[in-house]
XYZ file of C-alpha atoms in Angstrom:
187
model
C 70.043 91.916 112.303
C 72.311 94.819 110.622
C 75.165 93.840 108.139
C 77.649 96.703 108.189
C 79.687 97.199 104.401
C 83.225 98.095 105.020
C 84.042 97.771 101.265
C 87.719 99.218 101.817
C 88.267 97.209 104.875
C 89.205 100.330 106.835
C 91.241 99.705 110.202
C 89.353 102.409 111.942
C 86.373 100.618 111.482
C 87.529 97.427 112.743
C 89.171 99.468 115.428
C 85.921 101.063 116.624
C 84.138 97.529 116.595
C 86.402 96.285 118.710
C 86.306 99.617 120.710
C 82.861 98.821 121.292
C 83.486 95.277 123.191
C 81.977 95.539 126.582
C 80.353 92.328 127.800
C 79.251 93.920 130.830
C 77.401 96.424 129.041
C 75.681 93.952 126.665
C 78.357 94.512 123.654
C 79.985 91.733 122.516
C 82.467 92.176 119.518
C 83.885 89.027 118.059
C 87.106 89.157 115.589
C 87.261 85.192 114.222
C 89.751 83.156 113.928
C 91.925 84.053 110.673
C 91.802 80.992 108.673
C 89.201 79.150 109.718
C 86.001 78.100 108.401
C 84.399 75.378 110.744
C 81.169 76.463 112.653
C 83.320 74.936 116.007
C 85.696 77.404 115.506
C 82.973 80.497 115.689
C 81.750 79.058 118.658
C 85.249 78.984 120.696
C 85.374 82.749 118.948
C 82.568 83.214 120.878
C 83.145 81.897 123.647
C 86.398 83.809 124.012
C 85.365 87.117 123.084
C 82.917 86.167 126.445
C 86.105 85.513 128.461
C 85.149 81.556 128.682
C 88.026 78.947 128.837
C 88.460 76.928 125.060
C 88.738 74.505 123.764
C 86.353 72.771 126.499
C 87.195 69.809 128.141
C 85.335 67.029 128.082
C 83.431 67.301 124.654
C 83.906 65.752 121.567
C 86.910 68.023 119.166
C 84.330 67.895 116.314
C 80.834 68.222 117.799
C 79.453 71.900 117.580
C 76.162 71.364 119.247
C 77.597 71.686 122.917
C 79.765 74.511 122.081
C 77.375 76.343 120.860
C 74.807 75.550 123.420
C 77.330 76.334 125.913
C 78.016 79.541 124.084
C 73.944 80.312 124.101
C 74.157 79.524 127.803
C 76.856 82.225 128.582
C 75.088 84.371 126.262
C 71.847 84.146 128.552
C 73.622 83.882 131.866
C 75.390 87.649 130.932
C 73.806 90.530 129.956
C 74.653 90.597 126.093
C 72.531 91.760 124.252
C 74.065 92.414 120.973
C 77.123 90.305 119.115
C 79.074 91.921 116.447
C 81.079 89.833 114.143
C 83.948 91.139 111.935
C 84.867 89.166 108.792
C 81.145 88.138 107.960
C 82.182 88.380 104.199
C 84.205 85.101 105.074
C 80.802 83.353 106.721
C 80.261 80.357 105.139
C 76.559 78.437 105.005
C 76.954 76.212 108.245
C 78.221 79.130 110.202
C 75.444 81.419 109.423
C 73.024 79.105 110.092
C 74.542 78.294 113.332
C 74.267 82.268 114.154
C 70.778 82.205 113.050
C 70.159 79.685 115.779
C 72.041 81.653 117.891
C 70.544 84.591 117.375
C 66.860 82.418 117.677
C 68.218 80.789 120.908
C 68.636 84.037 123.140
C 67.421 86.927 121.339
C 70.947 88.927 120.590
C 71.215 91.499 117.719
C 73.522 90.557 115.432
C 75.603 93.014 113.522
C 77.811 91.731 110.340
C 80.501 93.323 109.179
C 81.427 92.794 106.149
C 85.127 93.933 105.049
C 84.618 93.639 101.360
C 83.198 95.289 98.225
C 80.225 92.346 97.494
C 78.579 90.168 99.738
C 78.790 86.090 99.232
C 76.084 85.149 97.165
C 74.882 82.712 99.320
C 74.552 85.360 102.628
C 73.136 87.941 100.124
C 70.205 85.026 99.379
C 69.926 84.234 103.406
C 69.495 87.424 104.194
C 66.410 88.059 102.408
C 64.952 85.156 104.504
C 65.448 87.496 107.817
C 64.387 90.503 108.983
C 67.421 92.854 108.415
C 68.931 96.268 107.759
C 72.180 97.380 105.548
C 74.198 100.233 106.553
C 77.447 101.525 105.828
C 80.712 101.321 108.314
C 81.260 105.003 108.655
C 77.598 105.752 109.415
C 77.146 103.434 112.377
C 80.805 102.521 113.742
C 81.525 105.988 116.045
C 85.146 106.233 115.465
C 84.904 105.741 112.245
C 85.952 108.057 109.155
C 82.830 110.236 107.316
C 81.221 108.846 104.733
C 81.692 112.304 103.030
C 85.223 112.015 102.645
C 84.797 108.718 100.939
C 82.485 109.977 98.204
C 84.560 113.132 97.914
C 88.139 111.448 96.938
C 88.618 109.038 94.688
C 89.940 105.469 96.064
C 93.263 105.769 94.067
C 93.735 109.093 96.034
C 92.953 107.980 99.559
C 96.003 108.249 102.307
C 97.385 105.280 103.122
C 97.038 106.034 106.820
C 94.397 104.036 109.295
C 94.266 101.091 105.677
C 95.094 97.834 105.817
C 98.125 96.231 103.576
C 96.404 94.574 100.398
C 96.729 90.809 99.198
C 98.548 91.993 96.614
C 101.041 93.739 98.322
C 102.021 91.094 101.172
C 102.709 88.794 98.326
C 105.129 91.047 97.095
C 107.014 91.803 100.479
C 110.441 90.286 100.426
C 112.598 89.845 102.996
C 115.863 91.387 103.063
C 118.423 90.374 105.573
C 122.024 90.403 105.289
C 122.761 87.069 107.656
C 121.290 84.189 106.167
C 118.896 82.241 108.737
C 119.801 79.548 110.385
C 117.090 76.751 112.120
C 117.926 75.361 115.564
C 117.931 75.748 119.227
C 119.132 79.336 120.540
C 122.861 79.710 121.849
C-alpha cells in the first residue's frame, strides 16, 4: 500500500490520477462520491470506476457485503491490479477496513491519496498495522508539478493556476444577477 500527500490539493495531481485510469491495463483510479461517507457508497465508486451498472438490482439498499463482494469479483475477473483512491483524507474507519479486505480479497495495490496537509488520526494509527510506504504527489503522479518548485516558493506566492478554489473562498462567492430568479416550469 502507498498513501500519496497532496497537502495543497493540487488539480494536476488529481488530474494525472485520473490520467492514469486504464482498467484494461490493470489501473484503476477511483474519485468518490463527494459527500458521502457510507462504505456502500465506495463500493458503487468502485464498481463504477470498473464500468459496472449501480446501484445493483436485487440486493438489499443498505447491505455492503454483496457490493463489495461483487466489486472483489470484478476486481478478479479483470486484470486490475492496482486501485487508486482520491480523497483518502475523507476515509472514515468502516471504509478503510472494507479496503483492507479488499485489498486482502484479491491482492490489488492500493494507492491513497490524500488531498490534505495531516492525515486522520485514526488512518495515521491503521496504517502502522500494514505494510506501507509514504510518498509525496509530485514525486510519483507523472504529470504532476516538481517537488522543487514547491520547496522553492513560498505557499502565499504560488500561481493560482492548475489550484483548486478554497473553502473559504466558495463561501464567499456571491451571486450577482440583475433579474431576480424565478422557480417554475420553463416557458
Amino acid at each position: 500500500m502507498t498513501v500519496v500527500l497532496d497537502p495543497y490539493d493540487d488539480v494536476v495531481h488529481t488530474r494525472a490520477a485520473l490520467a492514469s485510469h486504464a482498467p484494461q491495463q490493470g489501473r484503476l483510479t477511483v474519485h468518490p462520491t463527494p459527500g458521502t461517507d457510507a462504505a456502500i457508497a465506495l463500493a458503487y465508486d468502485i464498481l463504477a470506476a470498473l464500468g459496472k451498472p449501480v446501484p445493483l438490482a436485487g440486493y438489499r439498499p443498505l447491505d455492503p457485503g454483496p457490493v463489495w463482494s461483487i466489486a472483489a469479483a470484478w476486481i478478479l475477473a479483470t486484470p486490475i491490479t492496482r486501485l487508486t483512491l482520491l480523497r483518502a483524507h475523507l476515509l472514515t474507519p468502516h471504509r478503510f477496513s472494507a479496503l483492507l479486505a479488499l485489498r486482502r480479497r484479491t491482492g490489488v495495490r492500493l494507492i491513497l491519496v490524500c488531498h490534505h496537509r495531516a492525515m486522520r488520526a485514526f488512518l495515521e494509527r491503521e496504517l502502522r498495522q500494514v505494510d506501507h510506504s509514504i510518498a509525496e504527489a509530485s514525486a510519483l503522479l507523472p504529470e504532476a508539478e516538481p517537488a522543487v518548485l514547491e520547496r522553492q516558493t513560498p505557499r502565499a506566492a504560488r500561481p493560482l493556476a492548475n489550484r483548486w478554489i478554497s473553502l473559504p473562498a466558495l463561501t464567499t462567492l456571491k451571486l450577482s444577477t440583475t433579474r431576480p430568479a424565478r422557480a417554475g416550469a420553463p416557458r
